[in-house]
Amino acid sequence: MSDTSLVFYTNPMSRGRIVRWMLEETGVAYDTRVIDYGPAMKSADYLAINPMGKVPALRHGDMIVTECAAICAYLADAFPEAGLAPPPARRGAYYRWLFFGAGPMEAALTNKALGVEVPADQQRMAGYGTYENVIDTLAYAVSQSDYIAGEKFSAADVYVGAHVGWGIQFGTMPERPEFIAYWDRLKDRPACRRAKELDDQLTPQQDHT
């Protein structure tokens, strides 16, 4: 890859905040391109980056990656010196909880926020089953060790942790002791604080009408 520049496409009022945190954890330089909601996000130029017309997206040289969990995993592998992924032979829990977060957890929390409740006789059709089951499973996961994949912080904590923090803040997740303790271990990380400050600085510049 001759061009190794990183370009981060985002909006501060989006899941791009997760990727911003991950980028700050890597410590590598990157350029930020803020994409406004509306025509800009559905423009031909941006659809060439992400045909879904959504943010975030990442361009690394001639490589394009979308979807928050995928970007987090990609960055951990692209910059191994940051130590954000376990060695390949020890990635069972890392993959398990990263993809649990991107699948059952996010679906359950999104439906909770939207007021959607899966009827009891159709719960087998939903990948997450029930919201309560997801919450209990996640509480178990974050209570077994300091971080979700073991004793060392990883990209899985960026993805899952961001959702836990938002869930507590916006009421889509109960304030169970396990979640509060887990988020307390993450929220004051320097990279997390820097990422929040950067996105908060951009937020007033956006027109969300």
Coordinates of C-alpha atoms in Angstrom, one line a residue:
M1 CA 0.0 0.0 0.0
S2 CA 1.9 3.1 -1.2
D3 CA -0.5 5.6 0.3
T4 CA -0.9 5.0 4.0
S5 CA -2.9 8.1 4.9
L6 CA -5.9 7.7 7.1
V7 CA -9.1 9.7 6.3
F8 CA -12.0 9.5 8.8
Y9 CA -15.5 10.3 7.5
T10 CA -17.8 11.1 10.3
N11 CA -20.4 13.4 11.9
P12 CA -20.1 14.2 15.6
M13 CA -23.8 13.2 16.1
S14 CA -23.2 9.6 15.0
R15 CA -21.6 6.3 15.8
G16 CA -18.5 7.9 14.4
R17 CA -17.7 8.8 18.0
I18 CA -16.8 5.2 18.5
V19 CA -14.3 5.2 15.6
R20 CA -12.9 8.6 16.8
W21 CA -12.1 7.0 20.2
M22 CA -10.5 4.0 18.5
L23 CA -8.4 6.3 16.3
E24 CA -7.2 8.2 19.3
E25 CA -6.3 4.9 21.0
T26 CA -4.0 4.0 18.1
G27 CA -2.1 7.3 18.4
V28 CA -1.7 7.6 14.6
A29 CA -2.4 10.7 12.6
Y30 CA -5.6 11.0 10.6
D31 CA -7.6 13.5 8.7
T32 CA -11.2 14.1 9.6
R33 CA -13.9 14.8 7.0
V34 CA -17.2 15.9 8.6
I35 CA -20.1 14.8 6.4
D36 CA -23.4 16.7 7.0
Y37 CA -26.7 14.8 7.2
G38 CA -28.8 15.2 4.2
P39 CA -27.6 15.7 0.6
A40 CA -23.9 15.6 1.4
M41 CA -24.2 12.1 3.0
K42 CA -26.1 10.8 -0.1
S43 CA -24.0 12.6 -2.7
A44 CA -22.3 10.5 -5.4
D45 CA -18.9 11.4 -4.0
Y46 CA -19.7 10.0 -0.6
L47 CA -21.7 7.0 -1.9
A48 CA -18.5 6.0 -3.6
I49 CA -17.0 5.7 -0.1
N50 CA -20.0 4.1 1.5
P51 CA -22.9 3.0 -0.7
M52 CA -25.2 3.0 2.4
G53 CA -24.7 6.8 2.6
K54 CA -24.0 6.6 6.3
V55 CA -21.1 7.5 8.6
P56 CA -18.6 6.5 9.8
A57 CA -16.2 5.3 7.2
L58 CA -12.5 5.0 7.0
R59 CA -10.1 5.2 4.1
H60 CA -6.6 3.9 4.7
G61 CA -4.6 4.5 1.5
D62 CA -6.7 2.6 -1.1
M63 CA -8.5 0.5 1.5
I64 CA -12.1 1.5 2.5
V65 CA -13.7 0.1 5.7
T66 CA -17.2 0.8 7.0
E67 CA -19.2 -0.4 10.0
C68 CA -17.9 0.6 13.4
A69 CA -17.0 -2.8 14.7
A70 CA -15.2 -3.7 11.5
I71 CA -13.3 -0.4 11.6
C72 CA -12.2 -1.0 15.2
A73 CA -11.0 -4.5 14.3
Y74 CA -9.2 -3.2 11.2
L75 CA -7.4 -0.4 13.1
A76 CA -6.3 -2.9 15.8
D77 CA -4.7 -5.1 13.1
A78 CA -3.4 -2.2 11.0
F79 CA -1.5 -0.7 13.9
P80 CA -0.4 -3.7 16.1
E81 CA 2.1 -1.5 18.0
A82 CA -0.9 0.1 19.8
G83 CA -1.7 -3.3 21.4
L84 CA -5.4 -3.1 20.9
A85 CA -6.0 -6.8 20.0
P86 CA -4.8 -10.0 21.6
P87 CA -2.5 -12.3 19.7
P88 CA -4.4 -14.3 17.0
A89 CA -4.2 -17.5 19.1
R90 CA -5.9 -15.7 22.0
R91 CA -8.7 -13.9 20.2
G92 CA -11.7 -16.1 21.1
A93 CA -13.2 -13.8 23.8
Y94 CA -12.1 -10.7 21.7
Y95 CA -14.1 -11.9 18.7
R96 CA -16.9 -13.2 20.7
W97 CA -17.7 -10.0 22.5
L98 CA -16.8 -7.6 19.7
F99 CA -19.4 -9.3 17.4
F100 CA -21.9 -9.8 20.3
G101 CA -21.7 -6.0 20.5
A102 CA -22.2 -5.5 16.8
G103 CA -25.0 -8.0 16.6
P104 CA -27.3 -8.9 19.5
M105 CA -26.3 -6.0 21.8
E106 CA -26.7 -3.1 19.2
A107 CA -30.0 -4.6 17.8
A108 CA -31.5 -5.0 21.3
L109 CA -30.5 -1.5 22.4
T110 CA -31.7 0.1 19.2
N111 CA -35.1 -1.6 19.5
K112 CA -35.3 -0.5 23.2
A113 CA -34.6 3.1 22.2
L114 CA -37.3 2.9 19.5
G115 CA -39.8 1.3 21.8
V116 CA -39.9 -1.9 19.7
E117 CA -40.7 -5.1 21.6
V118 CA -40.5 -8.4 19.9
P119 CA -43.6 -10.5 20.6
A120 CA -42.9 -13.6 22.8
D121 CA -43.9 -16.0 20.0
Q122 CA -41.4 -14.4 17.6
Q123 CA -38.4 -14.0 19.8
R124 CA -36.7 -16.9 18.1
M125 CA -36.7 -14.9 14.9
A126 CA -34.7 -12.1 16.5
G127 CA -31.0 -12.7 16.7
Y128 CA -30.8 -11.3 20.2
G129 CA -33.9 -13.1 21.6
T130 CA -35.0 -10.7 24.3
Y131 CA -33.6 -7.4 25.6
E132 CA -33.4 -8.9 29.1
N133 CA -31.3 -11.8 27.9
V134 CA -28.9 -9.4 26.2
I135 CA -28.6 -7.2 29.3
D136 CA -28.0 -10.3 31.6
T137 CA -25.4 -11.7 29.2
L138 CA -23.6 -8.4 28.9
A139 CA -23.6 -7.8 32.6
Y140 CA -22.0 -11.3 33.0
A141 CA -19.4 -10.5 30.4
V142 CA -18.2 -7.2 31.9
S143 CA -18.1 -8.6 35.4
Q144 CA -15.7 -11.4 34.7
S145 CA -12.5 -9.3 34.4
D146 CA -11.4 -5.7 34.1
Y147 CA -12.0 -5.7 30.4
I148 CA -14.4 -7.6 28.2
A149 CA -11.9 -9.9 26.6
G150 CA -9.7 -10.3 29.6
E151 CA -7.3 -8.3 31.8
K152 CA -6.1 -6.1 28.9
F153 CA -8.0 -3.3 27.2
S154 CA -8.8 -3.9 23.5
A155 CA -10.7 -2.7 20.5
A156 CA -13.7 -4.7 21.8
D157 CA -13.8 -2.4 24.8
V158 CA -14.0 0.6 22.6
Y159 CA -17.0 -0.8 20.7
V160 CA -18.8 -2.4 23.6
G161 CA -17.8 0.3 26.1
A162 CA -19.1 3.1 24.0
H163 CA -22.5 1.5 23.8
V164 CA -22.5 0.9 27.6
G165 CA -21.7 4.5 28.2
W166 CA -24.4 5.8 25.9
G167 CA -26.9 3.2 27.2
I168 CA -26.4 4.5 30.8
Q169 CA -26.5 8.1 29.6
F170 CA -29.6 7.8 27.5
G171 CA -31.6 5.2 29.5
T172 CA -31.4 2.3 27.0
M173 CA -29.4 0.3 29.5
P174 CA -30.2 -0.1 33.2
E175 CA -27.7 1.4 35.7
R176 CA -26.6 -2.0 37.0
P177 CA -23.5 -2.0 39.1
E178 CA -21.7 -4.1 36.6
F179 CA -22.2 -1.6 33.8
I180 CA -21.3 1.4 35.9
A181 CA -18.1 -0.2 37.2
Y182 CA -17.1 -1.2 33.6
W183 CA -17.8 2.2 32.2
D184 CA -15.9 3.8 35.1
R185 CA -12.8 1.8 34.0
L186 CA -13.1 3.2 30.5
K187 CA -14.4 6.7 30.5
D188 CA -11.3 8.5 31.8
R189 CA -8.9 6.9 29.4
P190 CA -7.0 9.8 27.8
A191 CA -8.0 8.6 24.3
C192 CA -11.6 8.5 25.3
R193 CA -11.5 11.9 26.7
R194 CA -9.6 13.4 23.7
A195 CA -12.1 11.8 21.3
K196 CA -15.1 13.3 23.2
E197 CA -13.5 16.7 23.3
L198 CA -12.8 16.7 19.6
D199 CA -16.3 15.6 18.7
D200 CA -17.9 18.0 21.2
Q201 CA -16.0 20.9 19.5
L202 CA -17.5 19.9 16.2
T203 CA -21.0 19.4 17.3
P204 CA -22.1 23.1 17.4
Q205 CA -21.0 23.5 13.8
Q206 CA -23.5 21.0 12.6
D207 CA -27.0 21.9 11.2
H208 CA -29.3 19.1 12.3
T209 CA -32.6 20.8 11.1

